[in-house]
PDB file of C-alpha atoms in Angstrom:
ATOM      1  CA  UNK A   1      13.632 -20.539 -32.527  1.00  0.00           C
ATOM      2  CA  UNK A   2      12.396 -20.564 -28.930  1.00  0.00           C
ATOM      3  CA  UNK A   3      11.849 -23.897 -27.207  1.00  0.00           C
ATOM      4  CA  UNK A   4       8.234 -24.566 -26.195  1.00  0.00           C
ATOM      5  CA  UNK A   5       9.256 -24.832 -22.549  1.00  0.00           C
ATOM      6  CA  UNK A   6      10.764 -21.355 -22.603  1.00  0.00           C
ATOM      7  CA  UNK A   7       7.773 -19.938 -24.436  1.00  0.00           C
ATOM      8  CA  UNK A   8       5.380 -21.465 -21.886  1.00  0.00           C
ATOM      9  CA  UNK A   9       7.461 -20.121 -18.976  1.00  0.00           C
ATOM     10  CA  UNK A  10       7.523 -16.646 -20.504  1.00  0.00           C
ATOM     11  CA  UNK A  11       3.761 -16.595 -21.079  1.00  0.00           C
ATOM     12  CA  UNK A  12       3.027 -17.729 -17.506  1.00  0.00           C
ATOM     13  CA  UNK A  13       5.505 -15.160 -16.172  1.00  0.00           C
ATOM     14  CA  UNK A  14       3.766 -12.401 -18.152  1.00  0.00           C
ATOM     15  CA  UNK A  15       0.356 -13.409 -16.767  1.00  0.00           C
ATOM     16  CA  UNK A  16       1.691 -13.511 -13.191  1.00  0.00           C
ATOM     17  CA  UNK A  17       3.386 -10.155 -13.644  1.00  0.00           C
ATOM     18  CA  UNK A  18       0.207  -8.587 -15.016  1.00  0.00           C
ATOM     19  CA  UNK A  19      -1.897  -9.920 -12.129  1.00  0.00           C
ATOM     20  CA  UNK A  20       0.640  -8.750  -9.565  1.00  0.00           C
ATOM     21  CA  UNK A  21       0.796  -5.279 -11.100  1.00  0.00           C
ATOM     22  CA  UNK A  22      -2.992  -4.956 -11.160  1.00  0.00           C
ATOM     23  CA  UNK A  23      -3.256  -6.109  -7.529  1.00  0.00           C
ATOM     24  CA  UNK A  24      -0.554  -3.693  -6.409  1.00  0.00           C
ATOM     25  CA  UNK A  25      -2.079  -0.774  -8.329  1.00  0.00           C
ATOM     26  CA  UNK A  26      -5.492  -1.397  -6.763  1.00  0.00           C
ATOM     27  CA  UNK A  27      -3.910  -1.704  -3.320  1.00  0.00           C
ATOM     28  CA  UNK A  28      -2.067   1.611  -3.706  1.00  0.00           C
ATOM     29  CA  UNK A  29      -5.181   3.428  -4.898  1.00  0.00           C
ATOM     30  CA  UNK A  30      -7.579   2.184  -2.204  1.00  0.00           C
ATOM     31  CA  UNK A  31      -7.871   3.007   1.474  1.00  0.00           C
ATOM     32  CA  UNK A  32      -8.605  -0.380   3.048  1.00  0.00           C
ATOM     33  CA  UNK A  33      -5.146  -1.187   4.421  1.00  0.00           C
ATOM     34  CA  UNK A  34      -6.236  -0.864   8.034  1.00  0.00           C
ATOM     35  CA  UNK A  35      -9.717  -0.327   9.441  1.00  0.00           C
ATOM     36  CA  UNK A  36     -11.177   0.471  12.857  1.00  0.00           C
ATOM     37  CA  UNK A  37     -14.450  -0.651  14.352  1.00  0.00           C
ATOM     38  CA  UNK A  38     -15.896   1.870  16.816  1.00  0.00           C
ATOM     39  CA  UNK A  39     -18.917   1.497  19.126  1.00  0.00           C
ATOM     40  CA  UNK A  40     -22.072   3.504  18.443  1.00  0.00           C
ATOM     41  CA  UNK A  41     -22.076   6.861  20.229  1.00  0.00           C
ATOM     42  CA  UNK A  42     -25.188   8.199  21.930  1.00  0.00           C
ATOM     43  CA  UNK A  43     -25.865  11.552  23.541  1.00  0.00           C
ATOM     44  CA  UNK A  44     -25.865  15.093  22.219  1.00  0.00           C
ATOM     45  CA  UNK A  45     -22.550  16.034  23.885  1.00  0.00           C
ATOM     46  CA  UNK A  46     -20.668  13.043  22.458  1.00  0.00           C
ATOM     47  CA  UNK A  47     -22.122  13.564  18.999  1.00  0.00           C
ATOM     48  CA  UNK A  48     -21.157  17.237  19.064  1.00  0.00           C
ATOM     49  CA  UNK A  49     -17.582  16.256  19.933  1.00  0.00           C
ATOM     50  CA  UNK A  50     -17.484  13.773  17.073  1.00  0.00           C
ATOM     51  CA  UNK A  51     -18.880  16.409  14.739  1.00  0.00           C
ATOM     52  CA  UNK A  52     -16.021  18.737  15.702  1.00  0.00           C
ATOM     53  CA  UNK A  53     -13.485  15.963  15.112  1.00  0.00           C
ATOM     54  CA  UNK A  54     -15.012  15.221  11.721  1.00  0.00           C
ATOM     55  CA  UNK A  55     -14.908  18.866  10.620  1.00  0.00           C
ATOM     56  CA  UNK A  56     -11.275  19.159  11.701  1.00  0.00           C
ATOM     57  CA  UNK A  57     -10.505  15.915   9.867  1.00  0.00           C
ATOM     58  CA  UNK A  58     -12.046  17.102   6.605  1.00  0.00           C
ATOM     59  CA  UNK A  59     -11.146  20.798   6.622  1.00  0.00           C
ATOM     60  CA  UNK A  60      -8.368  21.350   9.148  1.00  0.00           C
ATOM     61  CA  UNK A  61      -4.619  21.244   8.738  1.00  0.00           C
ATOM     62  CA  UNK A  62      -2.748  17.970   8.674  1.00  0.00           C
ATOM     63  CA  UNK A  63      -2.162  16.771  12.240  1.00  0.00           C
ATOM     64  CA  UNK A  64      -1.453  13.142  13.094  1.00  0.00           C
ATOM     65  CA  UNK A  65      -3.206  13.154  16.452  1.00  0.00           C
ATOM     66  CA  UNK A  66      -6.353  14.817  15.097  1.00  0.00           C
ATOM     67  CA  UNK A  67      -6.846  12.498  12.164  1.00  0.00           C
ATOM     68  CA  UNK A  68      -5.838   9.432  14.201  1.00  0.00           C
ATOM     69  CA  UNK A  69      -8.401  10.186  16.923  1.00  0.00           C
ATOM     70  CA  UNK A  70     -11.048  10.703  14.251  1.00  0.00           C
ATOM     71  CA  UNK A  71     -10.163   7.386  12.585  1.00  0.00           C
ATOM     72  CA  UNK A  72     -10.362   5.628  15.955  1.00  0.00           C
ATOM     73  CA  UNK A  73     -13.806   6.989  16.818  1.00  0.00           C
ATOM     74  CA  UNK A  74     -15.568   7.101  13.422  1.00  0.00           C
ATOM     75  CA  UNK A  75     -14.904   3.609  12.023  1.00  0.00           C
ATOM     76  CA  UNK A  76     -12.022   4.954   9.994  1.00  0.00           C
ATOM     77  CA  UNK A  77     -10.069   3.236   7.253  1.00  0.00           C
ATOM     78  CA  UNK A  78      -6.632   4.260   6.091  1.00  0.00           C
ATOM     79  CA  UNK A  79      -4.296   3.380   3.237  1.00  0.00           C
ATOM     80  CA  UNK A  80      -1.147   4.658   1.562  1.00  0.00           C
ATOM     81  CA  UNK A  81      -2.829   7.664  -0.065  1.00  0.00           C
ATOM     82  CA  UNK A  82      -6.247   7.957   1.622  1.00  0.00           C
ATOM     83  CA  UNK A  83      -7.803   8.273   5.065  1.00  0.00           C
ATOM     84  CA  UNK A  84     -11.572   7.865   5.429  1.00  0.00           C
ATOM     85  CA  UNK A  85     -14.253   7.915   8.116  1.00  0.00           C
ATOM     86  CA  UNK A  86     -17.913   6.942   8.265  1.00  0.00           C
ATOM     87  CA  UNK A  87     -20.075   9.906   9.216  1.00  0.00           C
ATOM     88  CA  UNK A  88     -23.594  11.252   8.562  1.00  0.00           C
ATOM     89  CA  UNK A  89     -24.022  13.565   5.621  1.00  0.00           C
ATOM     90  CA  UNK A  90     -26.003  16.098   7.660  1.00  0.00           C
ATOM     91  CA  UNK A  91     -24.885  18.846  10.070  1.00  0.00           C
ATOM     92  CA  UNK A  92     -27.587  17.998  12.633  1.00  0.00           C
ATOM     93  CA  UNK A  93     -26.234  14.657  13.867  1.00  0.00           C
ATOM     94  CA  UNK A  94     -28.038  14.577  17.207  1.00  0.00           C
ATOM     95  CA  UNK A  95     -31.469  15.634  15.878  1.00  0.00           C
ATOM     96  CA  UNK A  96     -32.013  12.694  13.550  1.00  0.00           C
ATOM     97  CA  UNK A  97     -32.509   9.281  15.193  1.00  0.00           C
ATOM     98  CA  UNK A  98     -31.497   6.948  12.366  1.00  0.00           C
ATOM     99  CA  UNK A  99     -28.597   8.570  10.600  1.00  0.00           C
ATOM    100  CA  UNK A 100     -27.333   7.109   7.360  1.00  0.00           C
ATOM    101  CA  UNK A 101     -23.567   6.746   7.537  1.00  0.00           C
ATOM    102  CA  UNK A 102     -21.508   7.574   4.473  1.00  0.00           C
ATOM    103  CA  UNK A 103     -17.815   7.213   3.686  1.00  0.00           C
ATOM    104  CA  UNK A 104     -15.933  10.521   3.614  1.00  0.00           C
ATOM    105  CA  UNK A 105     -12.319  10.474   2.419  1.00  0.00           C
ATOM    106  CA  UNK A 106      -9.381  12.811   2.297  1.00  0.00           C
ATOM    107  CA  UNK A 107      -6.121  12.144   0.489  1.00  0.00           C
ATOM    108  CA  UNK A 108      -2.585  12.492   1.776  1.00  0.00           C
ATOM    109  CA  UNK A 109      -0.736  15.130  -0.207  1.00  0.00           C
ATOM    110  CA  UNK A 110       2.907  14.604  -1.184  1.00  0.00           C
ATOM    111  CA  UNK A 111       4.169  17.142   1.429  1.00  0.00           C
ATOM    112  CA  UNK A 112       2.085  15.353   4.074  1.00  0.00           C
ATOM    113  CA  UNK A 113       3.738  12.063   3.157  1.00  0.00           C
ATOM    114  CA  UNK A 114       7.088  13.588   4.129  1.00  0.00           C
ATOM    115  CA  UNK A 115       5.856  15.300   7.316  1.00  0.00           C
ATOM    116  CA  UNK A 116       7.898  14.198  10.369  1.00  0.00           C
ATOM    117  CA  UNK A 117       6.269  11.976  12.983  1.00  0.00           C
ATOM    118  CA  UNK A 118       6.668  12.810  16.652  1.00  0.00           C
ATOM    119  CA  UNK A 119       7.190  10.655  19.714  1.00  0.00           C
ATOM    120  CA  UNK A 120       3.867  11.974  21.000  1.00  0.00           C
ATOM    121  CA  UNK A 121       1.492  12.415  18.034  1.00  0.00           C
ATOM    122  CA  UNK A 122       0.499  16.054  17.670  1.00  0.00           C
ATOM    123  CA  UNK A 123       3.116  17.311  20.169  1.00  0.00           C
ATOM    124  CA  UNK A 124       5.886  18.987  18.170  1.00  0.00           C
ATOM    125  CA  UNK A 125       7.925  19.540  21.337  1.00  0.00           C
ATOM    126  CA  UNK A 126       8.261  15.823  22.051  1.00  0.00           C
ATOM    127  CA  UNK A 127      10.957  15.315  19.422  1.00  0.00           C
ATOM    128  CA  UNK A 128      10.880  13.611  16.051  1.00  0.00           C
ATOM    129  CA  UNK A 129      10.352   9.850  15.973  1.00  0.00           C
ATOM    130  CA  UNK A 130      12.878   8.900  13.307  1.00  0.00           C
ATOM    131  CA  UNK A 131      11.746   5.274  13.032  1.00  0.00           C
ATOM    132  CA  UNK A 132       8.089   6.116  12.386  1.00  0.00           C
ATOM    133  CA  UNK A 133       9.056   8.981  10.082  1.00  0.00           C
ATOM    134  CA  UNK A 134      11.164   6.814   7.801  1.00  0.00           C
ATOM    135  CA  UNK A 135       8.770   3.865   7.947  1.00  0.00           C
ATOM    136  CA  UNK A 136       6.021   6.208   6.685  1.00  0.00           C
ATOM    137  CA  UNK A 137       8.216   7.545   3.896  1.00  0.00           C
ATOM    138  CA  UNK A 138       9.283   4.042   2.871  1.00  0.00           C
ATOM    139  CA  UNK A 139       5.689   2.808   2.678  1.00  0.00           C
ATOM    140  CA  UNK A 140       5.013   5.713   0.307  1.00  0.00           C
ATOM    141  CA  UNK A 141       8.110   5.381  -1.902  1.00  0.00           C
ATOM    142  CA  UNK A 142       8.604   1.601  -2.090  1.00  0.00           C
ATOM    143  CA  UNK A 143       5.357   0.716  -3.934  1.00  0.00           C
ATOM    144  CA  UNK A 144       6.058   3.466  -6.464  1.00  0.00           C
ATOM    145  CA  UNK A 145       9.513   1.984  -6.923  1.00  0.00           C
ATOM    146  CA  UNK A 146       7.971  -1.457  -7.391  1.00  0.00           C
ATOM    147  CA  UNK A 147       5.636  -0.199 -10.123  1.00  0.00           C
ATOM    148  CA  UNK A 148       8.527   1.639 -11.761  1.00  0.00           C
ATOM    149  CA  UNK A 149      10.612  -1.543 -11.858  1.00  0.00           C
ATOM    150  CA  UNK A 150       7.739  -3.471 -13.436  1.00  0.00           C
ATOM    151  CA  UNK A 151       7.226  -0.762 -16.072  1.00  0.00           C
ATOM    152  CA  UNK A 152      10.951  -0.840 -16.852  1.00  0.00           C
ATOM    153  CA  UNK A 153      10.816  -4.640 -17.103  1.00  0.00           C
ATOM    154  CA  UNK A 154       7.811  -4.413 -19.435  1.00  0.00           C
ATOM    155  CA  UNK A 155       9.552  -1.938 -21.741  1.00  0.00           C
ATOM    156  CA  UNK A 156      12.633  -4.143 -21.809  1.00  0.00           C
ATOM    157  CA  UNK A 157      10.455  -7.149 -22.651  1.00  0.00           C
ATOM    158  CA  UNK A 158       8.800  -5.305 -25.520  1.00  0.00           C
ATOM    159  CA  UNK A 159      12.185  -4.369 -26.944  1.00  0.00           C
ATOM    160  CA  UNK A 160      13.362  -7.967 -26.542  1.00  0.00           C
ATOM    161  CA  UNK A 161      10.324  -9.205 -28.476  1.00  0.00           C
ATOM    162  CA  UNK A 162      10.954  -6.702 -31.258  1.00  0.00           C
ATOM    163  CA  UNK A 163      14.585  -7.856 -31.456  1.00  0.00           C
ATOM    164  CA  UNK A 164      13.517 -11.528 -31.146  1.00  0.00           C
ATOM    165  CA  UNK A 165      16.057 -12.109 -28.398  1.00  0.00           C
ATOM    166  CA  UNK A 166      15.937 -13.879 -25.030  1.00  0.00           C
ATOM    167  CA  UNK A 167      19.128 -12.192 -23.852  1.00  0.00           C
ATOM    168  CA  UNK A 168      17.365  -9.531 -21.676  1.00  0.00           C
ATOM    169  CA  UNK A 169      15.288 -12.191 -19.875  1.00  0.00           C
ATOM    170  CA  UNK A 170      17.784 -12.405 -17.004  1.00  0.00           C
ATOM    171  CA  UNK A 171      17.573  -8.655 -16.412  1.00  0.00           C
ATOM    172  CA  UNK A 172      13.770  -8.697 -16.603  1.00  0.00           C
ATOM    173  CA  UNK A 173      13.695 -11.490 -14.034  1.00  0.00           C
ATOM    174  CA  UNK A 174      15.915  -9.520 -11.660  1.00  0.00           C
ATOM    175  CA  UNK A 175      13.684  -6.447 -12.037  1.00  0.00           C
ATOM    176  CA  UNK A 176      10.628  -8.534 -11.111  1.00  0.00           C
ATOM    177  CA  UNK A 177      12.446  -9.974  -8.112  1.00  0.00           C
ATOM    178  CA  UNK A 178      13.322  -6.478  -6.899  1.00  0.00           C
ATOM    179  CA  UNK A 179       9.706  -5.366  -7.467  1.00  0.00           C
ATOM    180  CA  UNK A 180       8.435  -8.248  -5.331  1.00  0.00           C
ATOM    181  CA  UNK A 181      10.894  -7.394  -2.562  1.00  0.00           C
ATOM    182  CA  UNK A 182       9.858  -3.726  -2.662  1.00  0.00           C
ATOM    183  CA  UNK A 183       6.193  -4.692  -2.320  1.00  0.00           C
ATOM    184  CA  UNK A 184       6.933  -7.035   0.572  1.00  0.00           C
ATOM    185  CA  UNK A 185       8.975  -4.295   2.250  1.00  0.00           C
ATOM    186  CA  UNK A 186       6.030  -1.902   1.789  1.00  0.00           C
ATOM    187  CA  UNK A 187       3.696  -4.215   3.703  1.00  0.00           C
ATOM    188  CA  UNK A 188       6.287  -4.745   6.441  1.00  0.00           C
ATOM    189  CA  UNK A 189       6.882  -0.993   6.816  1.00  0.00           C
ATOM    190  CA  UNK A 190       3.145  -0.318   6.959  1.00  0.00           C
ATOM    191  CA  UNK A 191       2.480  -2.948   9.620  1.00  0.00           C
ATOM    192  CA  UNK A 192       5.462  -1.809  11.699  1.00  0.00           C
ATOM    193  CA  UNK A 193       4.346   1.821  11.411  1.00  0.00           C
ATOM    194  CA  UNK A 194       0.784   1.035  12.511  1.00  0.00           C
ATOM    195  CA  UNK A 195       2.053  -1.015  15.453  1.00  0.00           C
ATOM    196  CA  UNK A 196       4.285   1.851  16.606  1.00  0.00           C
ATOM    197  CA  UNK A 197       1.413   4.334  16.174  1.00  0.00           C
ATOM    198  CA  UNK A 198      -0.830   2.248  18.415  1.00  0.00           C
ATOM    199  CA  UNK A 199       1.921   2.077  21.030  1.00  0.00           C
ATOM    200  CA  UNK A 200       2.226   5.854  21.297  1.00  0.00           C
ATOM    201  CA  UNK A 201      -1.514   6.557  20.938  1.00  0.00           C
ATOM    202  CA  UNK A 202      -4.357   5.986  23.363  1.00  0.00           C
ATOM    203  CA  UNK A 203      -7.103   3.995  21.652  1.00  0.00           C
ATOM    204  CA  UNK A 204     -10.639   4.567  23.008  1.00  0.00           C
ATOM    205  CA  UNK A 205     -12.382   1.705  24.777  1.00  0.00           C
ATOM    206  CA  UNK A 206     -13.992  -0.986  22.618  1.00  0.00           C
ATOM    207  CA  UNK A 207     -12.227   0.180  19.465  1.00  0.00           C
ATOM    208  CA  UNK A 208     -10.861  -2.720  17.429  1.00  0.00           C
ATOM    209  CA  UNK A 209      -8.477  -2.602  14.502  1.00  0.00           C
ATOM    210  CA  UNK A 210      -8.056  -5.100  11.685  1.00  0.00           C
ATOM    211  CA  UNK A 211      -6.180  -5.475   8.426  1.00  0.00           C
ATOM    212  CA  UNK A 212      -8.097  -4.566   5.279  1.00  0.00           C
ATOM    213  CA  UNK A 213      -8.321  -6.218   1.876  1.00  0.00           C
ATOM    214  CA  UNK A 214      -6.085  -3.621   0.201  1.00  0.00           C
ATOM    215  CA  UNK A 215      -3.146  -4.752   2.317  1.00  0.00           C
ATOM    216  CA  UNK A 216      -3.844  -8.398   1.427  1.00  0.00           C
ATOM    217  CA  UNK A 217      -3.853  -7.493  -2.268  1.00  0.00           C
ATOM    218  CA  UNK A 218      -0.398  -5.968  -1.874  1.00  0.00           C
ATOM    219  CA  UNK A 219       0.720  -9.000   0.095  1.00  0.00           C
ATOM    220  CA  UNK A 220      -0.463 -11.338  -2.675  1.00  0.00           C
ATOM    221  CA  UNK A 221       1.203  -9.292  -5.409  1.00  0.00           C
ATOM    222  CA  UNK A 222       4.655  -9.783  -3.875  1.00  0.00           C
ATOM    223  CA  UNK A 223       4.887 -13.591  -4.327  1.00  0.00           C
ATOM    224  CA  UNK A 224       3.298 -13.277  -7.775  1.00  0.00           C
ATOM    225  CA  UNK A 225       6.134 -10.984  -8.847  1.00  0.00           C
ATOM    226  CA  UNK A 226       8.643 -13.383  -7.315  1.00  0.00           C
ATOM    227  CA  UNK A 227       7.139 -16.388  -9.104  1.00  0.00           C
ATOM    228  CA  UNK A 228       7.294 -14.475 -12.370  1.00  0.00           C
ATOM    229  CA  UNK A 229      10.933 -13.657 -11.600  1.00  0.00           C
ATOM    230  CA  UNK A 230      11.713 -17.317 -10.905  1.00  0.00           C
ATOM    231  CA  UNK A 231      10.244 -18.404 -14.251  1.00  0.00           C
ATOM    232  CA  UNK A 232      12.119 -15.690 -16.128  1.00  0.00           C
ATOM    233  CA  UNK A 233      15.415 -16.527 -14.426  1.00  0.00           C
ATOM    234  CA  UNK A 234      14.922 -20.239 -15.160  1.00  0.00           C
ATOM    235  CA  UNK A 235      14.151 -19.523 -18.825  1.00  0.00           C
ATOM    236  CA  UNK A 236      17.208 -17.257 -19.134  1.00  0.00           C
ATOM    237  CA  UNK A 237      19.542 -19.779 -17.488  1.00  0.00           C
ATOM    238  CA  UNK A 238      18.219 -22.787 -19.407  1.00  0.00           C
ATOM    239  CA  UNK A 239      18.317 -20.952 -22.734  1.00  0.00           C
ATOM    240  CA  UNK A 240      21.880 -19.793 -22.053  1.00  0.00           C
ATOM    241  CA  UNK A 241      23.029 -23.325 -21.249  1.00  0.00           C
ATOM    242  CA  UNK A 242      21.326 -24.707 -24.335  1.00  0.00           C
ATOM    243  CA  UNK A 243      22.888 -21.962 -26.489  1.00  0.00           C
ATOM    244  CA  UNK A 244      26.400 -22.753 -25.280  1.00  0.00           C
ATOM    245  CA  UNK A 245      25.855 -26.449 -25.861  1.00  0.00           C
ATOM    246  CA  UNK A 246      24.711 -25.821 -29.414  1.00  0.00           C
ATOM    247  CA  UNK A 247      27.692 -23.528 -30.019  1.00  0.00           C
ATOM    248  CA  UNK A 248      30.115 -26.119 -28.673  1.00  0.00           C
ATOM    249  CA  UNK A 249      28.481 -28.815 -30.833  1.00  0.00           C
ATOM    250  CA  UNK A 250      28.836 -26.683 -33.972  1.00  0.00           C
ATOM    251  CA  UNK A 251      32.469 -25.911 -33.209  1.00  0.00           C
ATOM    252  CA  UNK A 252      33.203 -29.592 -32.657  1.00  0.00           C
TER     253      UNK A 252
END
C-alpha cells in the first residue's frame, strides 16, 4: 500500500513534470527567444539594400554576419532552431506605399548548429571564437538532453507503476533534477552567446533587442522540473525510512 502523502506527492510531481516538458518543447520549437525592433526604412536605395539582405537570408548560404545583419534590420526573431524576419511578400518593396509585413522563417540545419563561430562574424580569417562556438553547441544539445532525461524518467515511472514499486522513485527524481539543470544551463548559454554576439557585432542605430516569450517558457520549465524532482526525492526518502521502520518493528 502507498501512503496518501506519497500518492499526492507523486501526482503533483507528474503534473509539474508534464507542464515543464510541454513548456520546454514549445520553447524549443518556436523562434521567439530573442527579438529585435528596427526603425521603419524609407527611400528606394535603403529598401533595395534590405531586399538584397532578405534574399541572401532566405536563399543564400549560412553566414553569421549576413543573417545577423538581416535580423537586426528587419525586426528579426531568433530561437534554437529558427531565425525569422518581417518582410513584405512582394518583390517591389519600394513601389507600394503601405506594405503588409509578413513573418518569413528559415531553420537552422544540424550542420549549421555545429558551424564554428569567428571572432569577427563572417570573417573566417579572424580565428575561431571557441567560447561562442561551444556556447552555441551547448544551447542546441542541452535542451535535447533535458527532454531525453524526462522521457527516460517517464519510462522508468511506467515500469515502476506496472511493478507496483516505489523503489525507482529516487532515480526518477534525480533524472528530473538533471533535466531542470540542463534547461537552466540552456538559457544561460543562450543569453551568454547573444551577449557575446552583440559585443562583436555592430548594431544599427535605434535597433533594440529584447527577450522573447519562448525563452521565458524555457526559464519557467526549469524550476518546474526541479520542484517535481524535490517531491519525488522526498517521497522516495520518506517511503524508504517508513519501510525500514516497519521492517525493524516486524523483526522486533
